[in-house]
Short mmCIF file of C-alpha atoms in Angstrom, two decimals:
data_model
loop_
_atom_site.label_atom_id
_atom_site.label_comp_id
_atom_site.label_asym_id
_atom_site.label_seq_id
_atom_site.Cartn_x
_atom_site.Cartn_y
_atom_site.Cartn_z
CA MET P 29 46.10 13.87 56.13
CA THR P 30 44.50 17.32 55.99
CA GLN P 31 40.76 17.98 56.01
CA PRO P 32 39.01 16.79 52.80
CA ARG P 33 38.16 19.74 50.56
CA PRO P 34 36.81 20.23 47.03
CA PHE P 35 39.26 19.51 44.24
CA ASN P 36 39.45 19.05 40.50
CA VAL P 37 41.78 17.06 38.30
CA MET P 38 42.85 17.76 34.74
CA THR P 39 42.96 14.26 33.29
CA LYS P 40 45.29 13.29 30.44
CA PRO P 41 43.97 9.91 29.20
CA ILE P 42 46.22 10.10 26.12
CA GLY P 43 49.06 11.87 27.90
CA PRO P 44 50.88 14.45 25.76
CA ARG P 45 50.12 12.77 22.43
CA CYS P 46 48.52 15.10 19.91
CA ASN P 47 47.68 15.16 16.21
CA ILE P 48 48.98 18.69 15.79
CA ASP P 49 52.21 20.46 16.69
CA CYS P 50 51.42 23.87 18.16
CA LYS P 51 54.67 25.77 18.42
CA TYR P 52 53.83 27.17 21.84
CA CYS P 53 52.44 23.99 23.43
CA TYR P 54 53.98 23.48 26.87
CA TYR P 55 52.67 19.94 27.17
CA LEU P 56 54.24 18.20 24.17
CA GLU P 57 57.55 18.24 26.03
CA LYS P 58 56.05 15.77 28.53
CA LEU P 59 56.82 13.03 26.02
CA LYS P 60 60.31 13.16 27.58
CA LEU P 61 58.84 11.87 30.85
CA TYR P 62 58.02 8.58 29.12
CA PRO P 63 60.93 7.85 26.78
CA ALA P 64 60.03 4.16 26.41
CA GLU P 65 56.31 4.71 25.91
CA LYS P 66 54.96 3.63 22.53
CA LYS P 67 51.22 3.85 23.07
CA PHE P 68 49.89 6.68 25.21
CA ARG P 69 46.49 5.45 26.35
CA MET P 70 45.09 5.22 29.86
CA SER P 71 44.50 1.54 30.53
CA ASP P 72 41.11 0.18 31.51
CA GLU P 73 42.47 -0.61 34.97
CA VAL P 74 43.71 2.94 35.60
CA LEU P 75 40.60 4.51 34.06
CA GLU P 76 38.18 2.51 36.19
CA SER P 77 40.21 3.09 39.36
CA TYR P 78 40.34 6.81 38.63
CA ILE P 79 36.61 7.23 38.00
CA ARG P 80 35.73 5.23 41.12
CA GLN P 81 38.12 7.22 43.32
CA VAL P 82 37.08 10.63 41.97
CA ILE P 83 33.45 9.82 42.74
CA GLU P 84 34.27 8.52 46.24
CA ASN P 85 36.60 11.43 47.08
CA SER P 86 34.22 14.06 45.71
CA LEU P 87 31.43 12.73 47.90
CA GLU P 88 33.80 12.65 50.88
CA ALA P 89 34.64 16.32 50.24
CA GLY P 90 30.95 17.22 50.15
CA MET P 91 30.98 18.35 46.52
CA ALA P 92 27.50 18.97 45.07
CA GLU P 93 28.72 18.05 41.59
CA ILE P 94 31.34 15.54 40.52
CA ASN P 95 33.36 17.02 37.71
CA PHE P 96 35.57 15.26 35.18
CA ALA P 97 37.85 17.29 32.91
CA TRP P 98 39.56 15.49 30.03
CA GLN P 99 42.49 16.99 28.15
CA GLY P 100 45.73 16.04 26.43
CA GLY P 101 47.38 16.04 24.09
CA GLU P 102 44.29 15.54 22.03
CA PRO P 103 41.65 13.36 23.76
CA THR P 104 39.57 12.73 20.62
CA MET P 105 42.46 10.58 19.32
CA LEU P 106 41.19 7.91 21.72
CA GLY P 107 37.95 7.56 19.74
CA VAL P 108 34.36 8.09 20.75
CA ASP P 109 33.95 4.54 22.13
CA TYR P 110 36.57 5.31 24.78
CA PHE P 111 34.39 8.12 26.09
CA ARG P 112 31.28 5.95 25.92
CA LYS P 113 33.14 3.62 28.29
CA ILE P 114 33.88 6.58 30.57
CA VAL P 115 30.19 7.45 30.80
CA ASP P 116 29.32 3.81 31.53
CA LEU P 117 31.90 3.64 34.33
CA GLN P 118 30.59 6.84 35.86
CA ALA P 119 27.09 5.38 35.88
CA LYS P 120 28.47 2.20 37.47
CA TYR P 121 30.05 3.95 40.45
CA ALA P 122 27.91 7.05 41.01
CA PRO P 123 25.11 6.76 43.59
CA ALA P 124 21.60 7.50 42.42
CA ARG P 125 20.77 11.16 41.85
CA THR P 126 24.44 12.13 41.76
CA THR P 127 25.24 14.99 39.39
CA ILE P 128 28.22 14.23 37.16
CA THR P 129 29.63 16.62 34.58
CA ASN P 130 32.15 16.01 31.82
CA ALA P 131 34.22 18.50 29.88
CA PHE P 132 37.10 18.19 27.52
CA GLN P 133 39.41 20.41 25.57
CA THR P 134 39.96 19.65 21.89
CA ASN P 135 41.46 21.14 18.77
CA GLY P 136 38.27 19.98 17.04
CA MET P 137 39.96 18.44 14.01
CA LEU P 138 38.74 14.87 14.56
CA LEU P 139 35.13 15.69 15.43
CA ASP P 140 32.56 14.03 13.18
CA GLU P 141 28.86 13.17 13.22
CA ASP P 142 29.35 10.27 15.63
CA TRP P 143 31.19 12.53 18.05
CA GLY P 144 28.52 15.21 17.68
CA ARG P 145 25.69 12.85 18.56
CA PHE P 146 27.54 11.37 21.51
CA LEU P 147 28.66 14.68 23.01
CA HIS P 148 25.15 16.07 22.80
CA ASP P 149 23.45 13.00 24.23
CA ALA P 150 26.01 12.63 27.05
CA GLY P 151 25.86 16.34 27.92
CA PHE P 152 29.57 17.07 27.55
CA LEU P 153 30.91 20.63 27.69
CA ILE P 154 33.53 21.10 24.98
CA GLY P 155 36.29 23.67 24.90
CA ILE P 156 37.54 24.18 21.34
CA SER P 157 40.89 25.83 20.69
CA ILE P 158 40.71 28.74 18.25
CA ASP P 159 43.32 31.50 18.18
CA GLY P 160 41.42 33.88 15.91
CA PRO P 161 40.88 34.37 12.17
CA LYS P 162 42.61 31.99 9.76
CA LYS P 163 45.87 33.91 9.32
CA VAL P 164 46.30 34.39 13.04
CA HIS P 165 45.20 30.87 14.01
CA ASP P 166 47.52 29.18 11.52
CA ARG P 167 50.58 31.13 12.64
CA TYR P 168 51.41 28.62 15.40
CA ARG P 169 48.64 25.97 15.31
CA ILE P 170 49.94 23.65 12.60
CA ASP P 171 49.70 19.89 12.17
CA ARG P 172 52.51 17.32 12.34
CA GLN P 173 53.33 17.94 8.67
CA GLY P 174 53.53 21.69 9.19
CA GLN P 175 50.19 22.33 7.49
CA PRO P 176 47.54 24.83 8.69
CA THR P 177 44.67 23.58 10.82
CA PHE P 178 42.08 26.39 10.71
CA ASP P 179 39.72 24.89 8.13
CA LYS P 180 39.49 21.56 9.95
CA VAL P 181 38.86 23.33 13.25
CA MET P 182 35.99 25.26 11.67
CA ARG P 183 34.48 21.99 10.47
CA GLY P 184 34.74 20.64 14.01
CA LEU P 185 33.05 23.73 15.40
CA GLU P 186 30.25 23.33 12.86
CA ILE P 187 29.71 19.77 14.11
CA LEU P 188 29.37 21.00 17.70
CA GLN P 189 26.97 23.76 16.78
CA ARG P 190 24.80 21.66 14.50
CA HIS P 191 24.42 19.00 17.20
CA GLU P 192 23.82 21.69 19.83
CA VAL P 193 26.74 20.59 21.97
CA GLU P 194 27.52 23.06 24.75
CA HIS P 195 30.88 24.62 23.91
CA ASN P 196 33.24 27.51 24.52
CA SER P 197 36.41 28.78 22.93
CA LEU P 198 39.92 28.73 24.35
CA THR P 199 42.18 31.29 22.71
CA THR P 200 45.84 31.56 23.54
CA VAL P 201 47.22 35.10 23.42
CA HIS P 202 50.68 35.12 21.85
CA ARG P 203 52.97 37.22 19.71
CA ALA P 204 50.81 36.85 16.58
CA ASN P 205 47.48 37.92 18.07
CA GLY P 206 48.52 39.98 21.10
CA GLY P 207 47.82 43.23 19.26
CA LYS P 208 44.56 42.03 17.75
CA GLY P 209 42.17 41.90 20.71
CA LYS P 210 39.28 43.62 18.92
CA GLU P 211 39.70 41.51 15.79
CA VAL P 212 39.90 38.24 17.71
CA TYR P 213 36.90 39.03 19.91
CA ARG P 214 34.69 40.08 17.01
CA PHE P 215 35.72 37.00 15.05
CA LEU P 216 34.84 34.62 17.90
CA LYS P 217 31.57 36.40 18.52
CA GLY P 218 30.80 36.14 14.80
CA LEU P 219 31.23 32.37 15.07
CA GLY P 220 28.37 32.29 17.56
CA ILE P 221 30.61 31.66 20.56
CA ASP P 222 29.25 33.26 23.70
CA TYR P 223 31.77 31.99 26.28
CA MET P 224 35.45 32.76 25.74
CA GLN P 225 38.68 32.03 27.56
CA PHE P 226 41.89 33.94 26.83
CA ILE P 227 45.11 32.32 28.03
CA PRO P 228 48.40 34.24 27.75
CA ILE P 229 51.48 32.41 26.48
CA VAL P 230 54.98 32.84 27.87
CA GLU P 231 57.77 30.28 27.75
CA ARG P 232 61.41 30.76 28.66
CA ASN P 233 64.11 30.12 26.11
CA GLY P 234 66.19 27.12 27.06
CA ALA P 235 63.94 26.24 29.96
CA ASP P 236 64.16 22.58 30.92
CA GLY P 237 61.43 22.04 33.44
CA LEU P 238 61.97 24.42 36.31
CA ALA P 239 65.70 24.01 36.76
CA GLY P 240 68.33 26.23 35.23
CA ALA P 241 65.86 28.47 33.41
CA PRO P 242 67.02 32.08 33.07
CA GLN P 243 65.39 34.86 35.03
CA VAL P 244 63.96 37.57 32.85
CA ASP P 245 64.34 41.22 33.73
CA MET P 246 61.96 44.10 33.20
CA ASP P 247 62.63 43.94 29.47
CA PRO P 248 62.48 40.16 28.98
CA GLY P 249 62.12 39.96 25.20
CA ASN P 250 65.45 38.22 24.70
CA SER P 251 64.82 35.62 27.42
CA VAL P 252 61.47 34.25 26.29
CA THR P 253 60.43 32.41 23.14
CA GLU P 254 59.56 34.36 20.04
CA TRP P 255 55.90 33.36 20.32
CA SER P 256 55.49 34.65 23.90
CA VAL P 257 53.22 37.66 24.23
CA SER P 258 54.74 40.70 25.92
CA PRO P 259 53.13 41.86 29.19
CA ARG P 260 52.16 45.19 27.63
CA ALA P 261 50.61 43.55 24.56
CA TYR P 262 48.59 41.19 26.75
CA GLY P 263 47.36 44.08 28.86
CA LYS P 264 46.28 45.99 25.77
CA PHE P 265 44.57 42.85 24.43
CA LEU P 266 42.47 42.60 27.60
CA CYS P 267 41.66 46.32 27.59
CA ASP P 268 40.56 46.29 23.95
CA VAL P 269 38.34 43.26 24.43
CA PHE P 270 36.89 44.67 27.65
CA ASP P 271 35.88 47.93 25.93
CA ILE P 272 33.89 46.16 23.23
CA TRP P 273 32.36 43.66 25.64
CA PHE P 274 31.37 46.33 28.14
CA ARG P 275 29.60 48.50 25.58
CA SER P 276 27.48 45.80 23.96
CA ASP P 277 27.79 42.31 25.36
CA ILE P 278 27.51 42.18 29.16
CA GLY P 279 25.15 39.33 29.95
CA LYS P 280 25.23 38.08 26.36
CA VAL P 281 28.88 37.08 25.91
CA PHE P 282 30.86 35.70 28.84
CA VAL P 283 34.61 36.24 29.00
CA GLN P 284 36.20 34.16 31.75
CA HIS P 285 38.72 36.82 32.78
CA PHE P 286 36.04 39.48 33.17
CA ASP P 287 33.69 37.17 35.07
CA VAL P 288 36.49 36.32 37.50
CA MET P 289 37.42 39.96 37.98
CA LEU P 290 33.83 41.03 38.56
CA GLY P 291 33.73 38.36 41.26
CA LYS P 292 36.85 39.88 42.83
CA TRP P 293 35.30 43.34 42.91
CA VAL P 294 32.10 41.91 44.39
CA GLY P 295 34.20 40.25 47.08
CA ALA P 296 33.22 36.70 46.20
CA PRO P 297 35.53 33.91 47.41
CA GLY P 298 37.23 31.43 45.11
CA GLY P 299 37.42 31.98 41.39
CA LEU P 300 40.02 30.94 38.86
CA CYS P 301 43.09 29.34 40.49
CA VAL P 302 45.41 31.75 38.63
CA PHE P 303 44.01 34.64 40.69
CA ALA P 304 43.17 32.81 43.92
CA GLU P 305 45.15 33.62 47.07
CA THR P 306 46.37 30.03 47.28
CA CYS P 307 46.21 27.04 44.95
CA GLY P 308 46.77 23.30 45.19
CA ASP P 309 43.22 22.09 44.55
CA SER P 310 43.65 21.69 40.78
CA LEU P 311 45.79 18.67 40.04
CA ALA P 312 46.78 16.73 36.93
CA LEU P 313 46.57 13.01 36.19
CA GLU P 314 48.75 11.46 33.51
CA HIS P 315 47.74 8.46 31.40
CA ASP P 316 49.71 6.00 33.56
CA GLY P 317 47.86 7.04 36.72
CA SER P 318 50.55 9.42 38.02
CA LEU P 319 49.05 12.32 39.96
CA PHE P 320 50.85 15.68 39.89
CA SER P 321 50.41 18.79 42.01
CA CYS P 322 49.24 20.93 39.07
CA ASP P 323 48.79 20.80 35.30
CA HIS P 324 51.60 23.36 34.96
CA TYR P 325 53.92 21.39 37.23
CA VAL P 326 54.01 17.99 35.56
CA TYR P 327 57.64 17.41 36.50
CA PRO P 328 59.14 14.51 38.46
CA GLU P 329 59.59 16.57 41.64
CA TYR P 330 55.86 17.32 41.73
CA ARG P 331 54.69 13.75 41.19
CA LEU P 332 52.56 12.70 44.18
CA GLY P 333 52.23 9.00 43.32
CA ARG P 334 50.21 6.60 41.17
CA ILE P 335 46.52 6.10 41.89
CA THR P 336 46.71 2.32 41.40
CA GLU P 337 49.37 2.14 44.12
CA THR P 338 48.38 4.92 46.52
CA PRO P 339 44.75 5.93 47.17
CA MET P 340 43.97 9.33 45.66
CA ARG P 341 42.70 10.64 48.98
CA ASP P 342 46.18 10.05 50.43
CA MET P 343 47.64 12.35 47.77
CA LEU P 344 44.92 14.98 47.47
CA TRP P 345 44.75 16.06 51.10
CA THR P 346 48.30 16.00 52.40
CA GLU P 347 50.61 18.49 54.07
CA ARG P 348 52.83 18.27 50.99
CA GLN P 349 50.05 19.41 48.67
CA ALA P 350 48.84 22.01 51.15
CA GLU P 351 52.34 23.49 51.28
CA PHE P 352 52.45 23.56 47.48
CA GLY P 353 49.25 25.60 47.45
CA GLN P 354 50.24 27.91 50.30
CA ALA P 355 53.54 28.75 48.59
CA LYS P 356 51.56 30.85 46.11
CA ALA P 357 50.87 33.34 48.93
CA THR P 358 54.08 33.03 50.92
CA THR P 359 56.43 33.66 47.99
CA LEU P 360 55.00 36.97 46.80
CA THR P 361 57.51 39.72 46.07
CA GLY P 362 57.49 42.88 48.12
CA GLN P 363 56.08 44.74 45.12
CA CYS P 364 53.17 42.29 45.03
CA LYS P 365 52.49 42.59 48.75
CA ALA P 366 52.28 46.38 48.52
CA CYS P 367 50.13 46.45 45.37
CA ASP P 368 46.63 47.94 45.52
CA TYR P 369 45.43 45.18 43.18
CA ARG P 370 46.75 42.26 45.16
CA PHE P 371 43.17 41.25 46.03
CA ALA P 372 42.43 40.75 42.33
CA CYS P 373 45.68 39.21 41.14
CA ASN P 374 47.35 37.53 44.15
CA GLY P 375 50.59 37.40 42.17
CA GLY P 376 49.10 35.39 39.30
CA CYS P 377 50.16 31.85 38.47
CA PRO P 378 53.44 30.84 40.18
CA LYS P 379 54.57 29.29 36.87
CA HIS P 380 54.70 32.83 35.44
CA ARG P 381 56.80 34.28 38.25
CA ILE P 382 59.92 34.47 36.12
CA SER P 383 60.57 38.22 36.14
CA LYS P 384 62.12 40.59 38.64
CA ALA P 385 60.25 43.22 40.62
CA ARG P 386 61.11 46.90 40.25
CA ASP P 387 63.70 46.63 43.03
CA GLY P 388 65.32 43.58 41.44
CA GLU P 389 63.67 40.96 43.66
CA PRO P 390 63.27 37.71 41.67
CA GLY P 391 60.07 35.68 41.46
CA HIS P 392 57.79 38.43 40.15
CA ASN P 393 55.00 37.64 37.71
CA TYR P 394 55.92 38.20 34.06
CA PHE P 395 52.42 39.51 33.31
CA CYS P 396 52.33 42.05 36.16
CA GLU P 397 52.48 45.04 33.83
CA GLY P 398 49.66 43.66 31.69
CA TYR P 399 47.42 42.82 34.65
CA THR P 400 48.00 46.26 36.18
CA MET P 401 47.22 47.95 32.87
CA PHE P 402 43.90 46.10 32.71
CA PHE P 403 42.96 46.77 36.34
CA ARG P 404 43.54 50.51 35.95
CA HIS P 405 41.65 50.56 32.68
CA ALA P 406 38.60 48.61 33.89
CA GLU P 407 38.52 49.41 37.61
CA GLU P 408 35.79 52.07 37.61
CA ARG P 409 33.51 50.02 35.41
CA LEU P 410 34.12 46.83 37.42
CA ARG P 411 33.32 48.75 40.60
CA GLU P 412 30.07 50.05 39.11
CA MET P 413 29.06 46.58 37.91
CA ALA P 414 29.83 45.18 41.36
CA ARG P 415 27.68 47.88 42.98
CA LEU P 416 24.76 47.05 40.73
CA VAL P 417 25.10 43.30 41.28
CA SER P 418 25.18 43.81 45.06
CA MET P 419 21.87 45.69 44.71
CA GLY P 420 20.34 42.85 42.73
CA ARG P 421 20.46 44.73 39.45
CA PRO P 422 21.96 43.49 36.15
CA ALA P 423 25.62 44.34 35.63
CA ALA P 424 24.67 45.37 32.09
CA ASP P 425 23.01 48.48 33.52
CA ALA P 426 26.49 49.92 33.99
CA ALA P 427 26.95 50.12 30.24
CA ARG P 428 23.95 52.43 29.84
CA LYS P 429 26.02 55.28 31.21
CA GLU P 430 28.66 54.73 28.55
CA PRO P 431 28.45 56.70 25.30
CA LYS P 432 28.13 54.38 22.30
CA THR P 433 31.39 55.24 20.60
CA GLN P 434 33.00 53.32 17.77
CA GLY P 435 35.34 50.64 19.19
#
């Protein structure tokens, strides 16, 4: 066993079951892992074992906070009483004065008054999935009957805001909104959302897990799904959002990508796993108690074991998992290794390394062009913000040098 270290687990108490059918969802395919399963629901035995072990292992790793992240599928399908039980179990096993946090990601469609009261009182942080204005959102986020979901999501957001539940937005960037960065940002800001996450979508055509999927070349449009955002469109999306944010909203609206990048320019360690030098500390737990190396690698070959059969600590801190995380750094292409922005990107998520480098070397990140476009566009302003922060001044002071042009 390796040295205990901080970790987090993306927990799937309802597995891949969901009440909607997003065309780009990478997780719905996980239904194939459980062909005989009729009822996706983490049992009381697995749930209690998981909560107990997370608390014990977090304390062993010296973590100041014990964090629980609940996702799916759609976790609200389990009902609010299921999450009341979660809070009770956490109270049962946590020592006095232990700080426990809960967060979950939802499409918001099942939220009601009961949920609103509970989430507020229990102090949950909620991520709500919104892809932009109605026409954009409904392009791919449809329900099981093929009907649009936007109006129900807005009702769910209204519940969160009226009950003063802490929340943020998660927006996937895909073919339908990749060229609409300014529109999407202004829309989300107009909803009163002040913390935003933007997640780019790319999926390979015909990909079955990790095996046999086609490499994509420098012009990969024919090898990825029609909803995948192109690298250039994603780069432009980030640049457009950054320009508006920088002029008016530093310190008022928080965009995860920009926060992470400012940290890189400051020289701070850690940050989002996508841009960390190594990974392996963010795992995924399926409803049956199976622990996987990563949320993006829920495939049989990355299954570490089941927590009711093997103690979590004997799966978290192993040479096998350490090697999984180190591979992020040891499998970089030559183009990546020579890049001036390696410190900021570190080759991106290994799941996205499906392109070829300029010299034809495989295993290059699909979004390289987009990331590089953003770094070049924002570099001077990120450097100035970092300088100000290092002097103890607000990063927003950097925007005072910018002319207030129409964006």
